[in-house]
PDB file of C-alpha atoms in Angstrom:
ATOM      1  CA  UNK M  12     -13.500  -4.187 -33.329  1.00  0.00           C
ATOM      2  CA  UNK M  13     -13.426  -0.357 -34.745  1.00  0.00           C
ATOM      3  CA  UNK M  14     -13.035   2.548 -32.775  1.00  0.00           C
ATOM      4  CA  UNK M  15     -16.571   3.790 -33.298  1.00  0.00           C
ATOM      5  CA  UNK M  16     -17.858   0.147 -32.689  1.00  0.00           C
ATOM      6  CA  UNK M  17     -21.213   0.164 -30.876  1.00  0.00           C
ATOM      7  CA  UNK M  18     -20.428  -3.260 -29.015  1.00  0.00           C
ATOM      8  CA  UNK M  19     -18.003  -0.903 -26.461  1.00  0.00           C
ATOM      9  CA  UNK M  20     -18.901   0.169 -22.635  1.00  0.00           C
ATOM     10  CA  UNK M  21     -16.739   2.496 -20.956  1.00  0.00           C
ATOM     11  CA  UNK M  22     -16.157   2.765 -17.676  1.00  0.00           C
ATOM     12  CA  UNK M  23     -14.210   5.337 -15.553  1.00  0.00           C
ATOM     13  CA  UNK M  24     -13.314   3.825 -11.836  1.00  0.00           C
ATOM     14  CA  UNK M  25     -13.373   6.329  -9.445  1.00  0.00           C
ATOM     15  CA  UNK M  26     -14.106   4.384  -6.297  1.00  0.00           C
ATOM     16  CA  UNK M  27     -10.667   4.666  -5.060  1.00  0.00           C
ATOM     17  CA  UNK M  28      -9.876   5.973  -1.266  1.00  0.00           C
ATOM     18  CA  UNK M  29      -7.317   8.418  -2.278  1.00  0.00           C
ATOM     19  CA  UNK M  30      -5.317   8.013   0.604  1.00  0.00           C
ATOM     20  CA  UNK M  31      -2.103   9.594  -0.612  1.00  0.00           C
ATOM     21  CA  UNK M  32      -4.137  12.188  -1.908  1.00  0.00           C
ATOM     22  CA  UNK M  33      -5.662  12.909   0.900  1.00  0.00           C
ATOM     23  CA  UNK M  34      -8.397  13.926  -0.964  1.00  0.00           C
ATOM     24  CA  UNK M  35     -11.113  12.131  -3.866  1.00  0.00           C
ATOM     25  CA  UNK M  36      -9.262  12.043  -7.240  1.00  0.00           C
ATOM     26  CA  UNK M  37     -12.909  12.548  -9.081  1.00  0.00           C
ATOM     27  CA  UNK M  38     -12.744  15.945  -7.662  1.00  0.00           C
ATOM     28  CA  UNK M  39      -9.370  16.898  -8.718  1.00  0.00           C
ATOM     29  CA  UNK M  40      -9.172  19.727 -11.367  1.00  0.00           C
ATOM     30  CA  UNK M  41      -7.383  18.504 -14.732  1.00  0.00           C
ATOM     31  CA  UNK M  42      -3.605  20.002 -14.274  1.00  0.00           C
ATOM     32  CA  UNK M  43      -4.637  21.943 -18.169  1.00  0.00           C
ATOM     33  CA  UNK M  44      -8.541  22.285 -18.472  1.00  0.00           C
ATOM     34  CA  UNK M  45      -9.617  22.719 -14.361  1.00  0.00           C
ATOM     35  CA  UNK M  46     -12.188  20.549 -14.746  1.00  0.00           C
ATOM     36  CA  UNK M  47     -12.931  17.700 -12.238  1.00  0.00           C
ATOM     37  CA  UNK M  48     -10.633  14.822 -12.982  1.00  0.00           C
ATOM     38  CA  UNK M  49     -14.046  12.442 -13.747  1.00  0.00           C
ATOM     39  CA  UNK M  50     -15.695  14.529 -15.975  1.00  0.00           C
ATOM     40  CA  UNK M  51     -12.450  14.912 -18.050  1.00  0.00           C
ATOM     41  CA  UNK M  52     -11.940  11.401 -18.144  1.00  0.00           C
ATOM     42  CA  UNK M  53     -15.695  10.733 -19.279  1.00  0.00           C
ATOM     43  CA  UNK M  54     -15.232  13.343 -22.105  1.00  0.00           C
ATOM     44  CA  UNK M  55     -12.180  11.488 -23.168  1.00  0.00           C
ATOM     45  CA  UNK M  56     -14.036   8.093 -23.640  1.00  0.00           C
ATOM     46  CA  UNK M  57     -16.914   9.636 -25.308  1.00  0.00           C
ATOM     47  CA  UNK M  58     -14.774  10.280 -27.677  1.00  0.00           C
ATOM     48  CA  UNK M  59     -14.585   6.423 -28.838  1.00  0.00           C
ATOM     49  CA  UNK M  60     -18.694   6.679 -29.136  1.00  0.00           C
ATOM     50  CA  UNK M  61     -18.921   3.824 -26.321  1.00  0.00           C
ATOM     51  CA  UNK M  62     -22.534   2.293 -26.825  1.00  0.00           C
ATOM     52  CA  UNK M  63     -22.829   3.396 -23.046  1.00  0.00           C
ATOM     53  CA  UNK M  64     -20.542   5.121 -20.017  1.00  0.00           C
ATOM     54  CA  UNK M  65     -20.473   4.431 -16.595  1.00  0.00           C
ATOM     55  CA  UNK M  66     -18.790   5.245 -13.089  1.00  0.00           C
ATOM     56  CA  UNK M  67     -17.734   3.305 -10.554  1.00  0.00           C
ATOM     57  CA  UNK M  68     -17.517   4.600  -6.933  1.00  0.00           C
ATOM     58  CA  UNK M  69     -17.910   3.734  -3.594  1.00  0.00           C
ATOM     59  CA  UNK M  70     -21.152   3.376  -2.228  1.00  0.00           C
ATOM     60  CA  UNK M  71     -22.143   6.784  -1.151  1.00  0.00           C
ATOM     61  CA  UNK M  72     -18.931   8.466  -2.372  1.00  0.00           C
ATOM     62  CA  UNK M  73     -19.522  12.311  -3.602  1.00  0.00           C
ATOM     63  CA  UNK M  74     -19.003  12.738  -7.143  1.00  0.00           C
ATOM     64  CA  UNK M  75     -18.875  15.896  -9.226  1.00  0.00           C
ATOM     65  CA  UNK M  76     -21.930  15.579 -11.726  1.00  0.00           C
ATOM     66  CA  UNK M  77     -22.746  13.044 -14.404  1.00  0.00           C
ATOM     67  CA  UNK M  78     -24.604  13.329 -17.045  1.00  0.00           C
ATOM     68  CA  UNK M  79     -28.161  12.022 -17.253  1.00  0.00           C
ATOM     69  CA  UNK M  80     -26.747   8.975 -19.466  1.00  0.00           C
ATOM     70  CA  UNK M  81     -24.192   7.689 -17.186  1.00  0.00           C
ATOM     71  CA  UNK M  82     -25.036   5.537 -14.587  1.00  0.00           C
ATOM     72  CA  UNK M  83     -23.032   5.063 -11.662  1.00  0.00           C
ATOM     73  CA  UNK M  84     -22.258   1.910 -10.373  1.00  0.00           C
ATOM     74  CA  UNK M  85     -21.612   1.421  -6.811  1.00  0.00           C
ATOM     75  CA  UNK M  86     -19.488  -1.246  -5.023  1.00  0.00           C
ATOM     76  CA  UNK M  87     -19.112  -1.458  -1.064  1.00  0.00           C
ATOM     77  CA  UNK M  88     -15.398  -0.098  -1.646  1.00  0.00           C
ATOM     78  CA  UNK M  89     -13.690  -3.430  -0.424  1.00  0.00           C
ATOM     79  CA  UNK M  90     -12.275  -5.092  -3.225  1.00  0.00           C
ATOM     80  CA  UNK M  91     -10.241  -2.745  -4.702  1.00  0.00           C
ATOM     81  CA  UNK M  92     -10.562  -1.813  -8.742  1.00  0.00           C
ATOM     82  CA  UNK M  93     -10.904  -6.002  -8.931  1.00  0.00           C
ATOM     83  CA  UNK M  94     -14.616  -5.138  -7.581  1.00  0.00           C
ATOM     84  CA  UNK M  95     -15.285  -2.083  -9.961  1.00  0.00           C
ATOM     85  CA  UNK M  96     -14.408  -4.132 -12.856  1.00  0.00           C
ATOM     86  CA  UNK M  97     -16.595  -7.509 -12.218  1.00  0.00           C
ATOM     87  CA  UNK M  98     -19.641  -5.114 -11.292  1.00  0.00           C
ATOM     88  CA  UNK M  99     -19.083  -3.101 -14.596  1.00  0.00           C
ATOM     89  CA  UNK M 100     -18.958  -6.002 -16.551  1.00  0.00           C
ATOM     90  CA  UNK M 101     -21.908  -7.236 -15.196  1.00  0.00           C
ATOM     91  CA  UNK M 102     -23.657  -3.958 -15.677  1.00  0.00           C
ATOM     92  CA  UNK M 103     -22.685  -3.680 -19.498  1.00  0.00           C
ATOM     93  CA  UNK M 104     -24.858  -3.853 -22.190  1.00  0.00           C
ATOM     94  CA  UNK M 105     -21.790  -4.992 -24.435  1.00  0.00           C
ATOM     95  CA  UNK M 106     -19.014  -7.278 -25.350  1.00  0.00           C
ATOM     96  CA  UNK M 107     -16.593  -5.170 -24.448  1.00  0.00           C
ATOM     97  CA  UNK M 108     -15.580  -2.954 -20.961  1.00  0.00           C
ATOM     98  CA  UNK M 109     -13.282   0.066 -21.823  1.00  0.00           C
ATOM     99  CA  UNK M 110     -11.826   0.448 -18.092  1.00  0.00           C
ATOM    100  CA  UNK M 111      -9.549   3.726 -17.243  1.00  0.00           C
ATOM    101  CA  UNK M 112      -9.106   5.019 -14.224  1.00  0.00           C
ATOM    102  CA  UNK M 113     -10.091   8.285 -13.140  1.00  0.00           C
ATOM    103  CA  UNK M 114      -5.787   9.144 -11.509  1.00  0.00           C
ATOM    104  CA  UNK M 115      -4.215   9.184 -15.195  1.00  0.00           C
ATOM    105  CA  UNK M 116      -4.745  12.905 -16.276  1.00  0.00           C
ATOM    106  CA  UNK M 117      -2.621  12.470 -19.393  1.00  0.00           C
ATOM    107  CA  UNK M 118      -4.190   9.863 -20.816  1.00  0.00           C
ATOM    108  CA  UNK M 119      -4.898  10.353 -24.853  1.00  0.00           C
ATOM    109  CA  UNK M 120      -7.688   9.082 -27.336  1.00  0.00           C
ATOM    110  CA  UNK M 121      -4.469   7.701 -29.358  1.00  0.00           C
ATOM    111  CA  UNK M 122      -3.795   5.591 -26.450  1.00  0.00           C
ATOM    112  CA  UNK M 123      -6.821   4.001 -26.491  1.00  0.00           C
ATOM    113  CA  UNK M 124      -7.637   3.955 -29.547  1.00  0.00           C
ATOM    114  CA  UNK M 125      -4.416   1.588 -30.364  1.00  0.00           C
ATOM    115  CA  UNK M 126      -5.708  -0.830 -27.288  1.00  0.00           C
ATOM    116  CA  UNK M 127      -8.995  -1.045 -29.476  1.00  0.00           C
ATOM    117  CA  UNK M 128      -6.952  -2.349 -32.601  1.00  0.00           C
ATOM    118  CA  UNK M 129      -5.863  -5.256 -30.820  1.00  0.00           C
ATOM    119  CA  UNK M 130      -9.588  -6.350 -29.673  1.00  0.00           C
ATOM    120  CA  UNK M 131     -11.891  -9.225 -31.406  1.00  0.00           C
ATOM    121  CA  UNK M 132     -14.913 -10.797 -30.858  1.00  0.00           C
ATOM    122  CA  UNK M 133     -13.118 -12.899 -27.821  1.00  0.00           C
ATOM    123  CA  UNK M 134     -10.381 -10.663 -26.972  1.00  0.00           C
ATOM    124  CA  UNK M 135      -9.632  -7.457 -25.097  1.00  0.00           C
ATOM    125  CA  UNK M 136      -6.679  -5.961 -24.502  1.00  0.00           C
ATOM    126  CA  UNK M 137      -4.447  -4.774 -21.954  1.00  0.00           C
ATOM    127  CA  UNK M 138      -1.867  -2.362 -22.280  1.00  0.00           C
ATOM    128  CA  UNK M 139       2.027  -3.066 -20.877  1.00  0.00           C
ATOM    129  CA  UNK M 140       5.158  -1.585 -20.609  1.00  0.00           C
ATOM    130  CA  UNK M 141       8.745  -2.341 -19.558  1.00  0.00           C
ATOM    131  CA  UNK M 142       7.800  -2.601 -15.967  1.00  0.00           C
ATOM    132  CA  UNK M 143       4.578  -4.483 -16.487  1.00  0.00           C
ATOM    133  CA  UNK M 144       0.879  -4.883 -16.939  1.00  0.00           C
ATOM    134  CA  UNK M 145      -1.445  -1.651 -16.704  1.00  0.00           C
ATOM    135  CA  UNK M 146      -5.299  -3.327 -16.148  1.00  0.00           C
ATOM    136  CA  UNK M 147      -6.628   0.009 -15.200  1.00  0.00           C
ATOM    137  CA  UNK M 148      -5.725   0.979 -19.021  1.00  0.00           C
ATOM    138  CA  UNK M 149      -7.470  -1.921 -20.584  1.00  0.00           C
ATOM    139  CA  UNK M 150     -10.778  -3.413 -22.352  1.00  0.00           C
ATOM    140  CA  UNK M 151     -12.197  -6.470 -20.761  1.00  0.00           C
ATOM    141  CA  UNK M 152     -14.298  -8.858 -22.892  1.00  0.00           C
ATOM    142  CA  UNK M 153     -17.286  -9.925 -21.167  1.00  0.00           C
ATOM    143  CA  UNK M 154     -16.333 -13.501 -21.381  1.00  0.00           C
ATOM    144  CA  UNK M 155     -13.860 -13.515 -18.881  1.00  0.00           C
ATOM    145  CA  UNK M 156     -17.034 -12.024 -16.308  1.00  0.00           C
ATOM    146  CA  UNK M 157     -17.008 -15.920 -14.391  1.00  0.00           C
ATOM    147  CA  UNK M 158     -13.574 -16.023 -14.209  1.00  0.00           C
ATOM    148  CA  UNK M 159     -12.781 -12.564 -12.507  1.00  0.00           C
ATOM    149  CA  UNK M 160     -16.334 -13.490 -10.510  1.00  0.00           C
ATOM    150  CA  UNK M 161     -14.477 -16.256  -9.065  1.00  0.00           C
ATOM    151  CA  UNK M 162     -11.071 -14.850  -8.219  1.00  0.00           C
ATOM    152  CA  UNK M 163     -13.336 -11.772  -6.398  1.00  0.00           C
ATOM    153  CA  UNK M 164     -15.289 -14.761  -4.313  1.00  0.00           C
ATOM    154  CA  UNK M 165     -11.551 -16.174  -3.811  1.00  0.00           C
ATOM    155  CA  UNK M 166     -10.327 -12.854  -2.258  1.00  0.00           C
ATOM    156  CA  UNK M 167      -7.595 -12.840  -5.260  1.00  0.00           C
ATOM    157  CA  UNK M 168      -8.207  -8.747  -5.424  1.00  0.00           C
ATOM    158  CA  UNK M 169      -4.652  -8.131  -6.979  1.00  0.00           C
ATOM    159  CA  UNK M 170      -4.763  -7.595 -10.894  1.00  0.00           C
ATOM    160  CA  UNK M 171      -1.564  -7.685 -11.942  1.00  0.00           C
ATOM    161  CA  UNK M 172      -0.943 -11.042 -10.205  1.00  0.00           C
ATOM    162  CA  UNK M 173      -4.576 -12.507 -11.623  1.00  0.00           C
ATOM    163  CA  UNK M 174      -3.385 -11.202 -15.194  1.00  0.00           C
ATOM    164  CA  UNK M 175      -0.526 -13.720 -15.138  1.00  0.00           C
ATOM    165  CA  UNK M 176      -2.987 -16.672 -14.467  1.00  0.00           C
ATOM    166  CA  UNK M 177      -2.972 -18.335 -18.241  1.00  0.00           C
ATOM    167  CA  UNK M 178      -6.386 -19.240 -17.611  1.00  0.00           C
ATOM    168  CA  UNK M 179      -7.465 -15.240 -17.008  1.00  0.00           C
ATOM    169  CA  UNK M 180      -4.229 -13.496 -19.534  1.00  0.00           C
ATOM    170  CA  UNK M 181      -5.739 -16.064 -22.291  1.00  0.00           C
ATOM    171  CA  UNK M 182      -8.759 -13.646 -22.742  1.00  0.00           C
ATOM    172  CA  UNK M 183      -6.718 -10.672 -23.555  1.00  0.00           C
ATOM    173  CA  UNK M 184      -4.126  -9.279 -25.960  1.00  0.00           C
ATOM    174  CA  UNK M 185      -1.100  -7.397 -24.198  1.00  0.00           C
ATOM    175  CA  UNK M 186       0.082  -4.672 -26.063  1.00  0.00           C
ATOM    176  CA  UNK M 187       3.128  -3.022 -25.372  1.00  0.00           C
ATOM    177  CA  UNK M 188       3.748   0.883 -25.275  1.00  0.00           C
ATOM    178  CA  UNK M 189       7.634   0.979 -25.147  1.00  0.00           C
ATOM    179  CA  UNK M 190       8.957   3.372 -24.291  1.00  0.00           C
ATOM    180  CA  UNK M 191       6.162   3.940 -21.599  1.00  0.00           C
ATOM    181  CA  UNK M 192       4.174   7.038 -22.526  1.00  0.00           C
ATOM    182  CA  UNK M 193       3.406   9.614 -19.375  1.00  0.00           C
ATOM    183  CA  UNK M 194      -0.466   9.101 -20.300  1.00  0.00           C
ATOM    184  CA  UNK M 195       0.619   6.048 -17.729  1.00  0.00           C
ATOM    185  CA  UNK M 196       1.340   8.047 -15.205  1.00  0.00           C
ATOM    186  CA  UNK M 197      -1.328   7.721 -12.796  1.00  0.00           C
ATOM    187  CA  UNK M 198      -1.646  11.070  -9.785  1.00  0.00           C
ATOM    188  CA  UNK M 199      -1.160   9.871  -6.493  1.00  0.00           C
ATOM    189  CA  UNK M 200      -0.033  12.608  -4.686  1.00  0.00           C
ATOM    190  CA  UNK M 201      -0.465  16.129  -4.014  1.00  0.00           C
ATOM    191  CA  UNK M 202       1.829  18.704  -6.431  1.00  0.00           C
TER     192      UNK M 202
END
């Protein structure tokens, strides 16, 4: 899979409940441009020429404004990013589910781009570092939709722990970013 492949969907989760926050993270201005955290993070994934872009948020969860050719894809706010992902995947046109999440404002294109490399026809890939797995930094190959389908109808809402099952890591490539770059660091508090 290329970079500019058309078989890509990216999707920016934004459904959080910001409670350290205090306040939505899609609202946030970017720490160096001011615009809303969500609309930065949708620029940056353009930039890959996804075949389409979407949002996930809460059902009935503000959002600054998308454009015309991103849906938004709502989930009842329950399941944690577990439920964004499944409902993006089903939602995709594509083989492939680009997932950020809208709390890392110094994520880079290179970043992602190098996650892409690792990709096939059966594989995505999910980024890792010396203190573990980062699914919110990822690409999710349609495949594995039934299997994350079930663990949601199980209740098994934690990622990290699913991505150890061999059944669910055998879908993916982990690819390691040593020494871990700050485009990892996700905003959780106030500054």
């Amino acid at each position: 899979m290329s970079v500019d492949s058309p078989d890509l969907t990216a999707v920016v989760l934004a459904g959080g409940h910001s409670v350290r926050m205090g306040r939505d993270k899609a609202w946030l201005p970017h720490p160096q441009t001011g615009t809303p955290l969500l609309t930065r993070q949708l620029d940056l994934v353009a930039k890959l020429a996804p075949r389409q872009r979407l949002v996930s948020a809460r059902a009935g969860q503000s959002l600054p404004p998308l454009p015309n050719d991103v849906p938004r894809i709502n989930d009842d706010g329950t399941a944690g990013p577990l439920g964004g992902i499944v409902a993006s995947l089903a939602a995709a046109p594509t083989s492939h589910l680009l997932v950020i999440a809208v709390d890392l404002p110094q994520l880079d294109l290179d970043t992602l781009r190098r996650l892409l490399t690792h990709c096939d026809a059966t594989h995505g890939a999910i980024a890792t570092t010396t203190t573990g797995t980062e699914p919110l930094i990822a690409i999710y190959p349609r495949i594995c939709l039934p299997a994350l389908e079930l663990a949601l109808s199980q209740q098994q809402l934690g990622l990290k722990r699913l991505l150890r099952d061999p059944n669910i890591a055998a879908y993916f490539r982990f690819t390691l970013f040593d020494p871990c770059p700050t485009a990892f660091q996700n905003w959780n508090e106030p500054i």
